[in-house]
Amino acid sequence: MTQYKDLVEQRKEELAQEKLDKQVTSIDCRYANGKWTKMIVCYGSGKQVTQYNDKRKKDKVEWL
């Protein structure tokens, strides 16, 4: 049983890091004429996702 102890510890660390990566740190929503045009969501891992209300524009993912 002790042969798997290192693997279990490594997986626990990975899960803890994933939890931090999925944590939302800030949300910025921009409005124009009463409708939202752009929403920026920042995560704990440094990932920043920009969503546009205009369906012709694709969502943008950046790593800071």
Tab-separated table of N, CA and C in Angstrom:
chain	number	residue	atom	x	y	z
A	1	MET	N	0.800	-1.188	0.000
A	1	MET	CA	0.000	0.000	0.000
A	1	MET	C	0.851	1.265	0.000
A	2	THR	N	2.025	1.198	0.579
A	2	THR	CA	2.876	2.385	0.645
A	2	THR	C	3.433	2.776	-0.713
A	3	GLN	N	3.359	1.877	-1.683
A	3	GLN	CA	3.892	2.198	-3.010
A	3	GLN	C	3.050	3.266	-3.715
A	4	TYR	N	1.803	3.444	-3.287
A	4	TYR	CA	0.926	4.418	-3.927
A	4	TYR	C	0.856	5.741	-3.178
A	5	LYS	N	1.554	5.843	-2.070
A	5	LYS	CA	1.489	7.051	-1.249
A	5	LYS	C	1.948	8.285	-2.028
A	6	ASP	N	3.027	8.164	-2.795
A	6	ASP	CA	3.524	9.299	-3.577
A	6	ASP	C	2.521	9.706	-4.648
A	7	LEU	N	1.894	8.736	-5.292
A	7	LEU	CA	0.904	9.046	-6.321
A	7	LEU	C	-0.313	9.757	-5.733
A	8	VAL	N	-0.734	9.335	-4.558
A	8	VAL	CA	-1.882	9.953	-3.901
A	8	VAL	C	-1.549	11.393	-3.508
A	9	GLU	N	-0.371	11.613	-2.970
A	9	GLU	CA	0.044	12.965	-2.586
A	9	GLU	C	0.135	13.872	-3.811
A	10	GLN	N	0.677	13.357	-4.912
A	10	GLN	CA	0.792	14.134	-6.139
A	10	GLN	C	-0.592	14.513	-6.665
A	11	ARG	N	-1.530	13.580	-6.618
A	11	ARG	CA	-2.884	13.854	-7.104
A	11	ARG	C	-3.591	14.881	-6.225
A	12	LYS	N	-3.355	14.826	-4.908
A	12	LYS	CA	-3.938	15.815	-4.006
A	12	LYS	C	-3.432	17.213	-4.328
A	13	GLU	N	-2.140	17.332	-4.644
A	13	GLU	CA	-1.567	18.619	-5.014
A	13	GLU	C	-2.157	19.119	-6.327
A	14	GLU	N	-2.348	18.205	-7.291
A	14	GLU	CA	-2.945	18.587	-8.572
A	14	GLU	C	-4.375	19.096	-8.379
A	15	LEU	N	-5.142	18.423	-7.531
A	15	LEU	CA	-6.513	18.843	-7.271
A	15	LEU	C	-6.564	20.201	-6.577
A	16	ALA	N	-5.643	20.439	-5.667
A	16	ALA	CA	-5.585	21.735	-4.987
A	16	ALA	C	-5.252	22.843	-5.980
A	17	GLN	N	-4.339	22.579	-6.921
A	17	GLN	CA	-3.975	23.567	-7.931
A	17	GLN	C	-5.145	23.825	-8.876
A	18	GLU	N	-5.879	22.781	-9.258
A	18	GLU	CA	-7.048	22.950	-10.118
A	18	GLU	C	-8.106	23.807	-9.441
A	19	LYS	N	-8.279	23.628	-8.147
A	19	LYS	CA	-9.252	24.411	-7.400
A	19	LYS	C	-8.887	25.893	-7.448
A	20	LEU	N	-7.596	26.202	-7.292
A	20	LEU	CA	-7.153	27.590	-7.380
A	20	LEU	C	-7.305	28.135	-8.793
A	21	ASP	N	-7.042	27.308	-9.803
A	21	ASP	CA	-7.129	27.751	-11.186
A	21	ASP	C	-8.555	28.081	-11.600
A	22	LYS	N	-9.534	27.405	-11.039
A	22	LYS	CA	-10.925	27.630	-11.407
A	22	LYS	C	-11.582	28.740	-10.594
A	23	GLN	N	-10.882	29.270	-9.617
A	23	GLN	CA	-11.446	30.292	-8.754
A	23	GLN	C	-11.486	31.637	-9.488
A	24	VAL	N	-12.658	32.249	-9.539
A	24	VAL	CA	-12.838	33.537	-10.213
A	24	VAL	C	-12.362	34.641	-9.278
A	25	THR	N	-11.470	35.503	-9.795
A	25	THR	CA	-10.957	36.599	-8.982
A	25	THR	C	-11.678	37.912	-9.282
A	26	SER	N	-12.071	38.124	-10.542
A	26	SER	CA	-12.786	39.361	-10.861
A	26	SER	C	-13.622	39.193	-12.121
A	27	ILE	N	-14.695	39.989	-12.176
A	27	ILE	CA	-15.574	40.033	-13.346
A	27	ILE	C	-15.769	41.492	-13.705
A	28	ASP	N	-15.516	41.838	-14.966
A	28	ASP	CA	-15.684	43.201	-15.449
A	28	ASP	C	-16.675	43.158	-16.605
A	29	CYS	N	-17.803	43.846	-16.454
A	29	CYS	CA	-18.835	43.840	-17.478
A	29	CYS	C	-18.994	45.264	-18.007
A	30	ARG	N	-18.882	45.428	-19.321
A	30	ARG	CA	-18.979	46.744	-19.949
A	30	ARG	C	-20.346	46.891	-20.619
A	31	TYR	N	-20.973	48.040	-20.411
A	31	TYR	CA	-22.298	48.314	-20.945
A	31	TYR	C	-22.262	49.470	-21.926
A	32	ALA	N	-23.154	49.421	-22.921
A	32	ALA	CA	-23.356	50.529	-23.854
A	32	ALA	C	-24.833	50.521	-24.259
A	33	ASN	N	-25.484	51.637	-24.088
A	33	ASN	CA	-26.899	51.797	-24.428
A	33	ASN	C	-27.787	50.795	-23.710
A	34	GLY	N	-27.485	50.494	-22.459
A	34	GLY	CA	-28.309	49.616	-21.654
A	34	GLY	C	-28.112	48.135	-21.874
A	35	LYS	N	-27.191	47.729	-22.750
A	35	LYS	CA	-26.910	46.308	-22.993
A	35	LYS	C	-25.432	46.056	-22.758
A	36	TRP	N	-25.112	44.855	-22.275
A	36	TRP	CA	-23.704	44.538	-22.056
A	36	TRP	C	-23.060	44.219	-23.403
A	37	THR	N	-21.854	44.710	-23.589
A	37	THR	CA	-21.131	44.503	-24.840
A	37	THR	C	-19.937	43.583	-24.663
A	38	LYS	N	-19.323	43.626	-23.481
A	38	LYS	CA	-18.104	42.856	-23.262
A	38	LYS	C	-18.011	42.482	-21.791
A	39	MET	N	-17.650	41.217	-21.516
A	39	MET	CA	-17.481	40.759	-20.144
A	39	MET	C	-16.125	40.068	-20.032
A	40	ILE	N	-15.340	40.513	-19.063
A	40	ILE	CA	-14.006	39.966	-18.843
A	40	ILE	C	-14.007	39.248	-17.496
A	41	VAL	N	-13.642	37.958	-17.511
A	41	VAL	CA	-13.584	37.151	-16.297
A	41	VAL	C	-12.132	36.738	-16.075
A	42	CYS	N	-11.597	37.037	-14.876
A	42	CYS	CA	-10.224	36.681	-14.528
A	42	CYS	C	-10.236	35.549	-13.511
A	43	TYR	N	-9.357	34.582	-13.700
A	43	TYR	CA	-9.260	33.421	-12.825
A	43	TYR	C	-7.967	33.465	-12.025
A	44	GLY	N	-7.886	32.660	-10.984
A	44	GLY	CA	-6.735	32.636	-10.091
A	44	GLY	C	-5.451	32.199	-10.754
A	45	SER	N	-5.534	31.441	-11.831
A	45	SER	CA	-4.342	30.955	-12.519
A	45	SER	C	-3.727	31.997	-13.449
A	46	GLY	N	-4.404	33.140	-13.616
A	46	GLY	CA	-3.913	34.165	-14.525
A	46	GLY	C	-4.617	34.137	-15.867
A	47	LYS	N	-5.560	33.224	-16.027
A	47	LYS	CA	-6.313	33.141	-17.275
A	47	LYS	C	-7.367	34.234	-17.302
A	48	GLN	N	-7.501	34.890	-18.459
A	48	GLN	CA	-8.479	35.950	-18.624
A	48	GLN	C	-9.319	35.634	-19.853
A	49	VAL	N	-10.633	35.533	-19.669
A	49	VAL	CA	-11.552	35.193	-20.742
A	49	VAL	C	-12.401	36.420	-21.045
A	50	THR	N	-12.398	36.849	-22.312
A	50	THR	CA	-13.196	37.978	-22.747
A	50	THR	C	-14.333	37.449	-23.604
A	51	GLN	N	-15.577	37.723	-23.178
A	51	GLN	CA	-16.758	37.302	-23.918
A	51	GLN	C	-17.423	38.531	-24.498
A	52	TYR	N	-17.870	38.424	-25.748
A	52	TYR	CA	-18.528	39.520	-26.422
A	52	TYR	C	-19.999	39.185	-26.630
A	53	ASN	N	-20.859	40.206	-26.512
A	53	ASN	CA	-22.282	40.012	-26.755
A	53	ASN	C	-22.552	39.874	-28.253
A	54	ASP	N	-21.715	40.462	-29.070
A	54	ASP	CA	-21.825	40.359	-30.519
A	54	ASP	C	-21.378	38.960	-30.949
A	55	LYS	N	-22.277	38.178	-31.486
A	55	LYS	CA	-21.984	36.782	-31.835
A	55	LYS	C	-21.007	36.649	-33.004
A	56	ARG	N	-20.732	37.743	-33.699
A	56	ARG	CA	-19.765	37.681	-34.790
A	56	ARG	C	-18.333	37.644	-34.267
A	57	LYS	N	-18.130	38.063	-33.027
A	57	LYS	CA	-16.807	38.035	-32.414
A	57	LYS	C	-16.667	36.777	-31.580
A	58	LYS	N	-15.516	36.151	-31.647
A	58	LYS	CA	-15.239	34.952	-30.851
A	58	LYS	C	-14.729	35.352	-29.472
A	59	ASP	N	-14.961	34.472	-28.505
A	59	ASP	CA	-14.430	34.678	-27.166
A	59	ASP	C	-12.904	34.601	-27.210
A	60	LYS	N	-12.254	35.437	-26.403
A	60	LYS	CA	-10.796	35.498	-26.398
A	60	LYS	C	-10.275	35.006	-25.055
A	61	VAL	N	-9.296	34.095	-25.090
A	61	VAL	CA	-8.679	33.565	-23.874
A	61	VAL	C	-7.217	34.003	-23.856
A	62	GLU	N	-6.817	34.660	-22.763
A	62	GLU	CA	-5.439	35.130	-22.624
A	62	GLU	C	-4.863	34.610	-21.312
A	63	TRP	N	-3.578	34.388	-21.279
A	63	TRP	CA	-2.864	34.006	-20.061
A	63	TRP	C	-1.968	35.157	-19.670
A	64	LEU	N	-2.165	35.682	-18.475
A	64	LEU	CA	-1.372	36.825	-18.013
A	64	LEU	C	-0.238	36.384	-17.141
